[in-house]
């Protein structure tokens, strides 16, 4: 015989309210352990991008370092931090972050392109310095 239930009620002979509560708590606990870190880190990366877009490079650096404190393998945070260091003129720090990103994801096309551009942009400075040194020697 089919049982008619009132709207909004749930009746199952196999599961008691205690069992349902235990399942709900277990699900909540698993969600907290595995689910919260990801969105929070994504929020930090996103906020760092917003800060960079608004030329708030110190804030962007702070956010991406915060991500790396929790997830040292974050390719996005390493890459973005490298870009921020470039903008701030911190060339060696930028190089280290690009290398860290490539260590985690050696085939990432964005990191590879950014690192190539970084190295290409440094070449004129080095040749300028050599040229100036040669000019100074000839005087």
Coordinates of C-alpha atoms in Angstrom, one line a residue:
X1 CA 0.0 0.0 0.0
X2 CA 1.3 3.4 -0.9
X3 CA 1.8 5.8 2.0
X4 CA 0.6 9.3 1.7
X5 CA 3.0 11.9 3.3
X6 CA 2.2 15.4 4.3
X7 CA 4.1 18.0 2.4
X8 CA 7.5 18.7 3.9
X9 CA 7.9 15.4 5.9
X10 CA 10.3 12.6 5.3
X11 CA 9.7 9.2 6.6
X12 CA 12.1 6.3 6.2
X13 CA 11.9 3.2 8.3
X14 CA 15.6 2.5 7.6
X15 CA 17.0 5.9 8.9
X16 CA 16.4 7.4 12.2
X17 CA 16.7 11.1 12.9
X18 CA 20.0 10.4 14.7
X19 CA 21.4 8.6 11.7
X20 CA 20.4 11.5 9.4
X21 CA 21.9 14.0 11.8
X22 CA 25.2 11.9 11.9
X23 CA 25.3 11.8 8.1
X24 CA 24.7 15.6 7.9
X25 CA 27.4 16.3 10.4
X26 CA 29.9 14.0 8.6
X27 CA 29.1 15.7 5.3
X28 CA 29.6 19.1 6.9
X29 CA 32.9 18.0 8.5
X30 CA 34.2 16.7 5.2
X31 CA 33.0 19.8 3.4
X32 CA 34.8 22.0 5.9
X33 CA 38.1 20.0 5.7
X34 CA 38.2 19.7 1.9
X35 CA 36.0 22.4 0.6
X36 CA 36.9 25.6 2.4
X37 CA 40.6 25.9 1.7
X38 CA 40.1 25.9 -2.0
X39 CA 37.6 28.7 -2.3
X40 CA 39.5 30.8 0.2
X41 CA 42.7 30.4 -1.7
X42 CA 40.9 31.2 -5.0
X43 CA 39.5 34.3 -3.3
X44 CA 43.0 35.4 -2.3
X45 CA 44.3 34.8 -5.9
X46 CA 41.4 36.8 -7.3
X47 CA 41.8 39.6 -4.8
X48 CA 45.5 39.8 -5.8
X49 CA 44.5 40.0 -9.4
X50 CA 42.1 42.9 -8.6
X51 CA 44.8 44.6 -6.7
X52 CA 47.3 44.3 -9.5
X53 CA 44.7 45.6 -12.0
X54 CA 44.4 48.6 -9.8
X55 CA 48.2 49.1 -9.5
X56 CA 48.2 48.0 -5.8
X57 CA 51.2 45.8 -6.2
X58 CA 52.1 45.6 -2.5
X59 CA 48.6 44.3 -1.8
X60 CA 48.8 41.8 -4.7
X61 CA 52.1 40.5 -3.4
X62 CA 50.6 40.2 0.1
X63 CA 47.7 38.2 -1.2
X64 CA 49.7 35.8 -3.4
X65 CA 52.2 35.2 -0.6
X66 CA 49.3 34.3 1.6
X67 CA 48.2 31.7 -0.9
X68 CA 51.7 30.3 -1.0
X69 CA 51.8 30.0 2.7
X70 CA 48.8 27.6 2.5
X71 CA 49.6 26.0 -0.9
X72 CA 53.3 26.2 -1.9
X73 CA 52.4 24.3 -5.1
X74 CA 50.1 27.1 -6.4
X75 CA 51.3 27.8 -9.9
X76 CA 49.0 30.8 -10.3
X77 CA 50.3 32.4 -7.1
X78 CA 54.0 31.8 -8.1
X79 CA 53.4 33.1 -11.6
X80 CA 51.4 36.2 -10.4
X81 CA 53.9 36.9 -7.7
X82 CA 56.7 36.8 -10.3
X83 CA 54.8 39.4 -12.4
X84 CA 54.3 41.6 -9.4
X85 CA 58.0 41.4 -8.5
X86 CA 58.8 42.4 -12.1
X87 CA 56.5 45.4 -11.8
X88 CA 58.3 46.4 -8.6
X89 CA 61.7 46.0 -10.2
X90 CA 62.7 43.0 -8.0
X91 CA 64.3 41.0 -10.7
X92 CA 65.9 38.3 -8.7
X93 CA 62.7 37.6 -6.7
X94 CA 60.7 37.5 -10.0
X95 CA 63.2 35.0 -11.4
X96 CA 62.9 32.8 -8.3
X97 CA 59.1 32.8 -8.5
X98 CA 59.1 31.9 -12.2
X99 CA 61.5 29.1 -11.5
X100 CA 59.3 27.8 -8.7
X101 CA 56.2 27.9 -10.9
X102 CA 58.0 26.0 -13.6
X103 CA 59.2 23.4 -11.1
X104 CA 55.6 22.7 -10.2
X105 CA 54.2 22.9 -13.7
X106 CA 57.1 22.7 -16.3
X107 CA 54.7 22.6 -19.2
X108 CA 52.4 25.5 -18.3
X109 CA 52.3 27.7 -21.4
X110 CA 51.5 30.9 -19.5
X111 CA 54.4 30.5 -17.1
X112 CA 56.7 29.6 -19.9
X113 CA 55.7 32.6 -21.9
X114 CA 55.9 35.0 -19.0
X115 CA 59.3 33.7 -18.0
X116 CA 60.6 34.0 -21.6
X117 CA 59.3 37.6 -21.8
X118 CA 60.9 38.3 -18.5
X119 CA 64.3 37.0 -19.7
X120 CA 63.9 38.8 -23.0
X121 CA 63.2 42.1 -21.2
X122 CA 66.3 41.8 -19.1
X123 CA 68.6 41.3 -22.1
X124 CA 68.6 44.9 -23.3
X125 CA 69.6 46.1 -19.8
X126 CA 72.5 43.7 -19.7
X127 CA 73.7 44.7 -23.2
X128 CA 73.2 48.4 -22.2
X129 CA 75.4 47.9 -19.2
X130 CA 78.1 46.2 -21.2
X131 CA 77.9 48.9 -23.8
X132 CA 78.2 51.6 -21.2
X133 CA 81.2 49.8 -19.6
X134 CA 82.9 49.5 -23.0
X135 CA 82.3 53.3 -23.6
X136 CA 83.8 54.1 -20.2
X137 CA 86.9 52.1 -21.0
X138 CA 87.4 53.9 -24.3
X139 CA 87.3 57.3 -22.7

